[in-house]
mmCIF file of C-alpha atoms in Angstrom:
data_model
loop_
_atom_site.group_PDB
_atom_site.id
_atom_site.type_symbol
_atom_site.label_atom_id
_atom_site.label_comp_id
_atom_site.label_asym_id
_atom_site.label_seq_id
_atom_site.Cartn_x
_atom_site.Cartn_y
_atom_site.Cartn_z
ATOM 1 C CA UNK A 1 85.438 -20.030 -11.777
ATOM 2 C CA UNK A 2 87.541 -19.354 -8.707
ATOM 3 C CA UNK A 3 88.232 -22.291 -6.430
ATOM 4 C CA UNK A 4 85.930 -22.493 -3.397
ATOM 5 C CA UNK A 5 87.500 -21.195 -0.206
ATOM 6 C CA UNK A 6 89.093 -24.139 1.712
ATOM 7 C CA UNK A 7 87.560 -22.752 4.905
ATOM 8 C CA UNK A 8 84.130 -23.049 3.295
ATOM 9 C CA UNK A 9 84.775 -26.643 2.236
ATOM 10 C CA UNK A 10 85.929 -27.469 5.759
ATOM 11 C CA UNK A 11 82.495 -26.526 7.107
ATOM 12 C CA UNK A 12 80.933 -29.365 5.133
ATOM 13 C CA UNK A 13 81.059 -32.816 6.691
ATOM 14 C CA UNK A 14 81.210 -35.942 4.550
ATOM 15 C CA UNK A 15 78.645 -38.241 6.202
ATOM 16 C CA UNK A 16 78.126 -41.049 3.687
ATOM 17 C CA UNK A 17 79.980 -42.446 0.680
ATOM 18 C CA UNK A 18 79.501 -45.497 -1.533
ATOM 19 C CA UNK A 19 82.063 -48.316 -1.090
ATOM 20 C CA UNK A 20 83.579 -48.008 -4.571
ATOM 21 C CA UNK A 21 83.554 -44.376 -5.612
ATOM 22 C CA UNK A 22 84.936 -43.725 -9.099
ATOM 23 C CA UNK A 23 86.251 -40.143 -9.365
ATOM 24 C CA UNK A 24 86.637 -40.617 -13.125
ATOM 25 C CA UNK A 25 82.889 -40.569 -13.842
ATOM 26 C CA UNK A 26 81.837 -37.930 -16.356
ATOM 27 C CA UNK A 27 78.247 -37.393 -15.170
ATOM 28 C CA UNK A 28 77.088 -36.296 -11.708
ATOM 29 C CA UNK A 29 73.557 -35.745 -10.390
ATOM 30 C CA UNK A 30 73.254 -33.188 -7.565
ATOM 31 C CA UNK A 31 70.434 -33.355 -5.001
ATOM 32 C CA UNK A 32 69.936 -30.648 -2.322
ATOM 33 C CA UNK A 33 67.999 -32.163 0.601
ATOM 34 C CA UNK A 34 65.927 -30.580 3.359
ATOM 35 C CA UNK A 35 63.460 -32.349 5.676
ATOM 36 C CA UNK A 36 61.889 -34.662 3.070
ATOM 37 C CA UNK A 37 63.402 -38.105 3.733
ATOM 38 C CA UNK A 38 60.469 -40.105 2.354
ATOM 39 C CA UNK A 39 60.327 -38.004 -0.791
ATOM 40 C CA UNK A 40 64.115 -38.371 -1.136
ATOM 41 C CA UNK A 41 63.709 -42.141 -1.045
ATOM 42 C CA UNK A 42 61.452 -41.945 -4.097
ATOM 43 C CA UNK A 43 63.897 -39.618 -5.846
ATOM 44 C CA UNK A 44 66.776 -42.023 -5.289
ATOM 45 C CA UNK A 45 64.708 -45.000 -6.396
ATOM 46 C CA UNK A 46 63.924 -43.217 -9.665
ATOM 47 C CA UNK A 47 67.655 -42.582 -10.190
ATOM 48 C CA UNK A 48 68.543 -46.189 -9.411
ATOM 49 C CA UNK A 49 66.023 -47.253 -12.084
ATOM 50 C CA UNK A 50 67.487 -45.073 -14.873
ATOM 51 C CA UNK A 51 67.881 -46.716 -18.276
ATOM 52 C CA UNK A 52 71.180 -45.000 -18.945
ATOM 53 C CA UNK A 53 74.254 -46.003 -20.894
ATOM 54 C CA UNK A 54 76.145 -43.199 -19.141
ATOM 55 C CA UNK A 55 77.500 -44.180 -15.743
ATOM 56 C CA UNK A 56 76.859 -41.511 -13.128
ATOM 57 C CA UNK A 57 77.392 -40.584 -9.504
ATOM 58 C CA UNK A 58 75.168 -38.641 -7.128
ATOM 59 C CA UNK A 59 76.066 -35.869 -4.696
ATOM 60 C CA UNK A 60 73.519 -35.235 -1.943
ATOM 61 C CA UNK A 61 73.652 -32.189 0.305
ATOM 62 C CA UNK A 62 71.823 -32.289 3.628
ATOM 63 C CA UNK A 63 70.948 -28.698 4.511
ATOM 64 C CA UNK A 64 69.496 -29.326 7.973
ATOM 65 C CA UNK A 65 72.520 -29.961 10.160
ATOM 66 C CA UNK A 66 70.506 -30.252 13.383
ATOM 67 C CA UNK A 67 68.021 -32.941 12.262
ATOM 68 C CA UNK A 68 69.794 -34.517 9.262
ATOM 69 C CA UNK A 69 66.751 -36.598 8.343
ATOM 70 C CA UNK A 70 68.022 -37.179 4.797
ATOM 71 C CA UNK A 71 71.319 -38.739 5.876
ATOM 72 C CA UNK A 72 70.021 -42.239 6.843
ATOM 73 C CA UNK A 73 68.206 -42.533 3.496
ATOM 74 C CA UNK A 74 71.291 -41.362 1.615
ATOM 75 C CA UNK A 75 73.544 -43.748 3.543
ATOM 76 C CA UNK A 76 71.168 -46.665 2.897
ATOM 77 C CA UNK A 77 71.219 -46.226 -0.881
ATOM 78 C CA UNK A 78 74.954 -45.602 -1.055
ATOM 79 C CA UNK A 79 75.872 -48.559 1.188
ATOM 80 C CA UNK A 80 73.586 -50.942 -0.716
ATOM 81 C CA UNK A 81 75.341 -50.247 -4.004
ATOM 82 C CA UNK A 82 72.120 -49.117 -5.664
ATOM 83 C CA UNK A 83 73.776 -45.783 -6.376
ATOM 84 C CA UNK A 84 77.339 -44.498 -6.376
ATOM 85 C CA UNK A 85 78.241 -41.199 -4.776
ATOM 86 C CA UNK A 86 78.364 -39.341 -1.499
ATOM 87 C CA UNK A 87 76.445 -37.162 0.925
ATOM 88 C CA UNK A 88 77.711 -34.061 2.721
ATOM 89 C CA UNK A 89 76.163 -31.728 5.271
ATOM 90 C CA UNK A 90 76.087 -28.007 4.497
ATOM 91 C CA UNK A 91 75.569 -26.390 7.943
ATOM 92 C CA UNK A 92 74.741 -22.925 6.582
ATOM 93 C CA UNK A 93 71.029 -23.025 5.943
ATOM 94 C CA UNK A 94 69.460 -21.691 2.777
ATOM 95 C CA UNK A 95 68.604 -22.582 -0.797
ATOM 96 C CA UNK A 96 71.707 -21.116 -2.435
ATOM 97 C CA UNK A 97 74.100 -22.478 0.189
ATOM 98 C CA UNK A 98 72.763 -25.991 -0.477
ATOM 99 C CA UNK A 99 72.926 -25.739 -4.280
ATOM 100 C CA UNK A 100 76.417 -24.207 -4.228
ATOM 101 C CA UNK A 101 77.581 -26.970 -1.894
ATOM 102 C CA UNK A 102 76.225 -29.611 -4.264
ATOM 103 C CA UNK A 103 77.889 -28.258 -7.394
ATOM 104 C CA UNK A 104 81.147 -27.313 -5.662
ATOM 105 C CA UNK A 105 81.453 -30.769 -4.092
ATOM 106 C CA UNK A 106 80.686 -32.444 -7.420
ATOM 107 C CA UNK A 107 83.251 -30.331 -9.271
ATOM 108 C CA UNK A 108 85.915 -31.105 -6.674
ATOM 109 C CA UNK A 109 85.245 -34.816 -6.153
ATOM 110 C CA UNK A 110 84.764 -35.683 -9.816
ATOM 111 C CA UNK A 111 87.485 -33.795 -11.727
ATOM 112 C CA UNK A 112 86.749 -35.664 -14.980
ATOM 113 C CA UNK A 113 83.025 -34.898 -14.920
ATOM 114 C CA UNK A 114 81.706 -32.766 -17.763
ATOM 115 C CA UNK A 115 77.941 -32.879 -17.102
ATOM 116 C CA UNK A 116 76.308 -31.844 -13.826
ATOM 117 C CA UNK A 117 72.579 -32.445 -13.459
ATOM 118 C CA UNK A 118 70.253 -31.417 -10.679
ATOM 119 C CA UNK A 119 67.017 -32.842 -9.333
ATOM 120 C CA UNK A 120 65.190 -31.781 -6.170
ATOM 121 C CA UNK A 121 64.513 -34.142 -3.274
ATOM 122 C CA UNK A 122 60.751 -34.107 -3.909
ATOM 123 C CA UNK A 123 61.024 -35.047 -7.586
ATOM 124 C CA UNK A 124 60.921 -38.330 -9.506
ATOM 125 C CA UNK A 125 62.884 -38.768 -12.723
ATOM 126 C CA UNK A 126 61.361 -40.621 -15.657
ATOM 127 C CA UNK A 127 63.347 -43.761 -16.616
ATOM 128 C CA UNK A 128 65.122 -42.153 -19.605
ATOM 129 C CA UNK A 129 65.655 -38.739 -17.986
ATOM 130 C CA UNK A 130 69.424 -38.863 -17.582
ATOM 131 C CA UNK A 131 70.032 -40.443 -20.992
ATOM 132 C CA UNK A 132 67.869 -37.789 -22.672
ATOM 133 C CA UNK A 133 69.595 -34.900 -20.877
ATOM 134 C CA UNK A 134 73.188 -36.054 -21.385
ATOM 135 C CA UNK A 135 72.536 -37.238 -24.940
ATOM 136 C CA UNK A 136 71.038 -33.872 -25.870
ATOM 137 C CA UNK A 137 73.980 -31.954 -24.385
ATOM 138 C CA UNK A 138 76.427 -34.103 -26.343
ATOM 139 C CA UNK A 139 74.453 -33.983 -29.600
ATOM 140 C CA UNK A 140 73.705 -30.250 -29.630
ATOM 141 C CA UNK A 141 76.744 -28.822 -27.846
ATOM 142 C CA UNK A 142 74.401 -26.825 -25.602
ATOM 143 C CA UNK A 143 75.928 -25.366 -22.463
ATOM 144 C CA UNK A 144 72.753 -25.813 -20.426
ATOM 145 C CA UNK A 145 69.891 -28.258 -20.933
ATOM 146 C CA UNK A 146 66.492 -28.030 -19.257
ATOM 147 C CA UNK A 147 63.426 -30.234 -19.079
ATOM 148 C CA UNK A 148 59.868 -30.122 -17.748
ATOM 149 C CA UNK A 149 58.784 -30.687 -14.162
ATOM 150 C CA UNK A 150 55.170 -31.870 -14.058
ATOM 151 C CA UNK A 151 53.190 -31.473 -10.809
ATOM 152 C CA UNK A 152 51.575 -34.481 -9.154
ATOM 153 C CA UNK A 153 49.050 -33.216 -6.628
ATOM 154 C CA UNK A 154 48.344 -35.009 -3.363
ATOM 155 C CA UNK A 155 44.840 -33.529 -3.618
ATOM 156 C CA UNK A 156 43.485 -34.810 -6.944
ATOM 157 C CA UNK A 157 40.850 -32.042 -6.935
ATOM 158 C CA UNK A 158 43.656 -29.548 -7.585
ATOM 159 C CA UNK A 159 44.621 -30.962 -11.003
ATOM 160 C CA UNK A 160 43.289 -27.804 -12.657
ATOM 161 C CA UNK A 161 46.318 -25.994 -11.213
ATOM 162 C CA UNK A 162 48.613 -27.823 -13.645
ATOM 163 C CA UNK A 163 48.154 -24.832 -15.980
ATOM 164 C CA UNK A 164 49.021 -22.340 -13.220
ATOM 165 C CA UNK A 165 52.318 -20.526 -13.986
ATOM 166 C CA UNK A 166 53.628 -21.677 -10.602
ATOM 167 C CA UNK A 167 53.530 -25.276 -11.869
ATOM 168 C CA UNK A 168 53.419 -25.289 -15.690
ATOM 169 C CA UNK A 169 56.701 -25.986 -17.571
ATOM 170 C CA UNK A 170 58.264 -23.044 -19.380
ATOM 171 C CA UNK A 171 58.204 -24.700 -22.839
ATOM 172 C CA UNK A 172 56.191 -27.391 -24.625
ATOM 173 C CA UNK A 173 58.518 -28.505 -27.414
ATOM 174 C CA UNK A 174 62.139 -29.651 -27.593
ATOM 175 C CA UNK A 175 64.722 -27.373 -29.190
ATOM 176 C CA UNK A 176 66.932 -24.350 -28.582
ATOM 177 C CA UNK A 177 65.441 -21.846 -26.118
ATOM 178 C CA UNK A 178 66.573 -18.365 -25.015
ATOM 179 C CA UNK A 179 66.901 -19.292 -21.329
ATOM 180 C CA UNK A 180 65.583 -21.663 -18.660
ATOM 181 C CA UNK A 181 64.347 -20.500 -15.282
ATOM 182 C CA UNK A 182 64.775 -23.259 -12.704
ATOM 183 C CA UNK A 183 67.355 -25.861 -11.735
ATOM 184 C CA UNK A 184 64.896 -28.558 -10.610
ATOM 185 C CA UNK A 185 65.521 -30.294 -13.950
ATOM 186 C CA UNK A 186 68.705 -29.112 -15.587
ATOM 187 C CA UNK A 187 72.111 -30.100 -16.900
ATOM 188 C CA UNK A 188 75.057 -27.702 -16.718
ATOM 189 C CA UNK A 189 78.364 -28.342 -18.475
ATOM 190 C CA UNK A 190 81.589 -27.917 -16.496
ATOM 191 C CA UNK A 191 82.755 -25.096 -18.754
ATOM 192 C CA UNK A 192 79.789 -22.991 -17.574
ATOM 193 C CA UNK A 193 81.112 -22.902 -14.014
ATOM 194 C CA UNK A 194 84.519 -21.870 -15.332
ATOM 195 C CA UNK A 195 82.900 -18.752 -16.817
ATOM 196 C CA UNK A 196 81.202 -17.615 -13.600
ATOM 197 C CA UNK A 197 82.404 -16.212 -10.295
ATOM 198 C CA UNK A 198 82.229 -18.131 -7.019
ATOM 199 C CA UNK A 199 79.757 -18.811 -5.534
ATOM 200 C CA UNK A 200 77.821 -19.659 -8.693
ATOM 201 C CA UNK A 201 74.430 -19.079 -7.066
ATOM 202 C CA UNK A 202 74.177 -15.583 -5.607
ATOM 203 C CA UNK A 203 73.654 -15.717 -1.831
ATOM 204 C CA UNK A 204 71.429 -12.643 -2.002
ATOM 205 C CA UNK A 205 68.735 -15.071 -3.199
ATOM 206 C CA UNK A 206 69.390 -17.532 -0.370
ATOM 207 C CA UNK A 207 66.057 -17.214 1.472
ATOM 208 C CA UNK A 208 63.953 -15.619 -1.269
ATOM 209 C CA UNK A 209 64.693 -18.256 -3.897
ATOM 210 C CA UNK A 210 65.410 -17.433 -7.518
ATOM 211 C CA UNK A 211 69.152 -17.957 -7.337
ATOM 212 C CA UNK A 212 68.688 -20.347 -10.260
ATOM 213 C CA UNK A 213 66.815 -17.757 -12.355
ATOM 214 C CA UNK A 214 69.583 -15.244 -11.651
ATOM 215 C CA UNK A 215 72.240 -17.862 -12.505
ATOM 216 C CA UNK A 216 70.674 -18.692 -15.868
ATOM 217 C CA UNK A 217 70.160 -15.041 -16.811
ATOM 218 C CA UNK A 218 73.843 -14.386 -16.085
ATOM 219 C CA UNK A 219 74.655 -17.326 -18.357
ATOM 220 C CA UNK A 220 72.419 -15.841 -21.046
ATOM 221 C CA UNK A 221 74.234 -12.510 -20.827
ATOM 222 C CA UNK A 222 77.494 -14.404 -21.395
ATOM 223 C CA UNK A 223 76.100 -15.806 -24.628
ATOM 224 C CA UNK A 224 75.809 -19.414 -23.444
ATOM 225 C CA UNK A 225 73.450 -21.733 -25.308
ATOM 226 C CA UNK A 226 70.292 -23.322 -23.873
ATOM 227 C CA UNK A 227 68.328 -26.339 -25.096
ATOM 228 C CA UNK A 228 64.995 -27.789 -23.929
ATOM 229 C CA UNK A 229 64.175 -31.517 -23.905
ATOM 230 C CA UNK A 230 60.438 -32.083 -23.534
ATOM 231 C CA UNK A 231 60.949 -35.855 -23.272
ATOM 232 C CA UNK A 232 63.297 -35.602 -20.243
ATOM 233 C CA UNK A 233 60.435 -35.348 -17.796
ATOM 234 C CA UNK A 234 60.489 -35.137 -14.038
ATOM 235 C CA UNK A 235 57.421 -35.247 -11.788
ATOM 236 C CA UNK A 236 57.145 -33.189 -8.615
ATOM 237 C CA UNK A 237 55.057 -34.166 -5.618
ATOM 238 C CA UNK A 238 52.900 -31.184 -4.625
ATOM 239 C CA UNK A 239 51.492 -31.479 -1.084
ATOM 240 C CA UNK A 240 48.106 -30.027 -0.258
ATOM 241 C CA UNK A 241 49.613 -27.050 1.626
ATOM 242 C CA UNK A 242 51.121 -25.853 -1.676
ATOM 243 C CA UNK A 243 47.790 -25.600 -3.466
ATOM 244 C CA UNK A 244 45.970 -23.180 -1.162
ATOM 245 C CA UNK A 245 45.337 -19.526 -1.885
ATOM 246 C CA UNK A 246 47.913 -18.282 0.659
ATOM 247 C CA UNK A 247 50.713 -20.355 -0.874
ATOM 248 C CA UNK A 248 49.810 -19.368 -4.440
ATOM 249 C CA UNK A 249 49.742 -15.683 -3.515
ATOM 250 C CA UNK A 250 53.075 -15.946 -1.708
ATOM 251 C CA UNK A 251 54.544 -17.781 -4.702
ATOM 252 C CA UNK A 252 53.368 -15.024 -7.045
ATOM 253 C CA UNK A 253 54.815 -12.313 -4.798
ATOM 254 C CA UNK A 254 58.087 -14.247 -4.649
ATOM 255 C CA UNK A 255 58.267 -14.564 -8.447
ATOM 256 C CA UNK A 256 57.708 -10.815 -8.705
ATOM 257 C CA UNK A 257 60.453 -10.140 -6.165
ATOM 258 C CA UNK A 258 62.851 -12.456 -8.012
ATOM 259 C CA UNK A 259 62.087 -10.721 -11.311
ATOM 260 C CA UNK A 260 62.841 -7.364 -9.699
ATOM 261 C CA UNK A 261 66.163 -8.443 -8.191
ATOM 262 C CA UNK A 262 67.347 -10.157 -11.391
ATOM 263 C CA UNK A 263 66.603 -6.974 -13.362
ATOM 264 C CA UNK A 264 68.064 -4.723 -10.658
ATOM 265 C CA UNK A 265 71.448 -6.460 -10.921
ATOM 266 C CA UNK A 266 71.597 -5.284 -14.533
ATOM 267 C CA UNK A 267 70.874 -1.642 -13.538
ATOM 268 C CA UNK A 268 74.015 -0.406 -11.717
ATOM 269 C CA UNK A 269 73.197 3.337 -11.697
ATOM 270 C CA UNK A 270 70.591 5.290 -9.751
ATOM 271 C CA UNK A 271 69.045 6.540 -12.998
ATOM 272 C CA UNK A 272 68.592 3.026 -14.371
ATOM 273 C CA UNK A 273 67.143 1.804 -11.093
ATOM 274 C CA UNK A 274 64.662 4.685 -11.005
ATOM 275 C CA UNK A 275 63.689 3.799 -14.562
ATOM 276 C CA UNK A 276 63.190 0.171 -13.523
ATOM 277 C CA UNK A 277 60.940 1.199 -10.616
ATOM 278 C CA UNK A 278 58.849 3.371 -12.945
ATOM 279 C CA UNK A 279 58.548 0.442 -15.356
ATOM 280 C CA UNK A 280 57.339 -1.828 -12.567
ATOM 281 C CA UNK A 281 54.732 0.679 -11.427
ATOM 282 C CA UNK A 282 53.497 1.018 -15.003
ATOM 283 C CA UNK A 283 53.217 -2.776 -15.239
ATOM 284 C CA UNK A 284 50.541 -2.875 -12.525
ATOM 285 C CA UNK A 285 47.619 -1.596 -14.650
ATOM 286 C CA UNK A 286 48.853 -3.675 -17.589
ATOM 287 C CA UNK A 287 48.738 -6.792 -15.419
ATOM 288 C CA UNK A 288 45.047 -6.124 -14.739
ATOM 289 C CA UNK A 289 44.377 -6.308 -18.485
ATOM 290 C CA UNK A 290 46.228 -9.644 -18.672
ATOM 291 C CA UNK A 291 44.240 -10.907 -15.682
ATOM 292 C CA UNK A 292 40.934 -9.938 -17.283
ATOM 293 C CA UNK A 293 41.883 -11.782 -20.458
ATOM 294 C CA UNK A 294 42.907 -14.858 -18.447
ATOM 295 C CA UNK A 295 39.534 -14.936 -16.688
ATOM 296 C CA UNK A 296 37.871 -15.799 -19.993
ATOM 297 C CA UNK A 297 40.601 -18.087 -21.384
ATOM 298 C CA UNK A 298 41.557 -20.073 -18.282
ATOM 299 C CA UNK A 299 38.303 -19.994 -16.300
ATOM 300 C CA UNK A 300 40.367 -20.382 -13.125
ATOM 301 C CA UNK A 301 40.611 -17.196 -11.109
ATOM 302 C CA UNK A 302 43.825 -18.122 -9.275
ATOM 303 C CA UNK A 303 45.524 -18.402 -12.691
ATOM 304 C CA UNK A 304 43.955 -15.161 -13.864
ATOM 305 C CA UNK A 305 45.173 -13.235 -10.825
ATOM 306 C CA UNK A 306 48.752 -14.468 -11.092
ATOM 307 C CA UNK A 307 50.031 -11.622 -13.353
ATOM 308 C CA UNK A 308 48.655 -9.020 -10.908
ATOM 309 C CA UNK A 309 50.227 -10.727 -7.906
ATOM 310 C CA UNK A 310 53.594 -10.979 -9.687
ATOM 311 C CA UNK A 311 53.460 -7.279 -10.582
ATOM 312 C CA UNK A 312 52.643 -6.373 -6.961
ATOM 313 C CA UNK A 313 55.525 -8.570 -5.782
ATOM 314 C CA UNK A 314 57.974 -6.700 -8.001
ATOM 315 C CA UNK A 315 56.824 -3.313 -6.727
ATOM 316 C CA UNK A 316 56.961 -4.423 -3.090
ATOM 317 C CA UNK A 317 60.480 -5.782 -3.588
ATOM 318 C CA UNK A 318 61.547 -2.417 -4.999
ATOM 319 C CA UNK A 319 60.620 -0.966 -1.611
ATOM 320 C CA UNK A 320 62.310 -3.731 0.397
ATOM 321 C CA UNK A 321 59.290 -5.950 1.117
ATOM 322 C CA UNK A 322 59.498 -9.605 0.035
ATOM 323 C CA UNK A 323 58.806 -13.154 1.296
ATOM 324 C CA UNK A 324 61.633 -15.406 2.492
ATOM 325 C CA UNK A 325 60.239 -18.931 2.083
ATOM 326 C CA UNK A 326 63.592 -20.717 2.319
ATOM 327 C CA UNK A 327 64.285 -19.755 5.901
ATOM 328 C CA UNK A 328 64.003 -22.889 8.050
ATOM 329 C CA UNK A 329 61.531 -21.130 10.348
ATOM 330 C CA UNK A 330 59.225 -20.594 7.345
ATOM 331 C CA UNK A 331 59.259 -24.203 6.128
ATOM 332 C CA UNK A 332 56.566 -26.581 7.284
ATOM 333 C CA UNK A 333 58.075 -30.074 7.484
#
């Protein structure tokens, strides 16, 4: 991987650091942060409570330079000695800017680190999460390790949505897998970044989301190895506004748009792109068959309609229409 541009690094301000920072640590946990200080507090508490033999540092990235609501929480935990690490501000807003800042800062500040994990600022790690992830990477030699993120709904009446593809983990059992799809619970070895261009997460996905899906598919095309650890669980707090019909539809359209853009990157010629568009159009009637089957198996119509919505999202993206949920103006704080 190319070194990050010094001018880019200069944009990021170091706003908090633990008193005794050990740059020789081999494990770093990255946490992008945006307008969820109380959730971040729970994330950090779960990290401070890890039953881990591996010493680790954390790198937090505040991605809201104007409000910086995460910084006081980060500073509190770092100053208290509960956790070792640092917090920087990435002034350029967007999902991929924040994730790139986290990994680039971790790579630079911890030159001996070999394992880089990520957890979101609305997630809570189980007590053995880090030990399970790092131990699996060391035991299997996998380049990338993933684990499940289980939803915890503010509205208990929405528990039936746990099976919805927007929330359900990609795999049930531990073992080698062809690819993982999200970075909300992942471990990436340093050598992976050395194989990829800078920035690692493509900025074309900055406001749409899906930069992680694109990243992992690029890793797959390079022949890198993936492993899943079902026991390395993380829970995600799902507020009520993420369980309504509008959000679920938007999420499905976004997944469809991400699928289109990831596939489009692998189709460099006009002929291949035309073939991709035709394939997406043909997938629409097929998705109706899947939806009809899901009506009888799931007995939850929002789950049944998901394949249709995803197919529509892919077609709309092919014609330049897609949601941008990671723009600050779109985020309800």
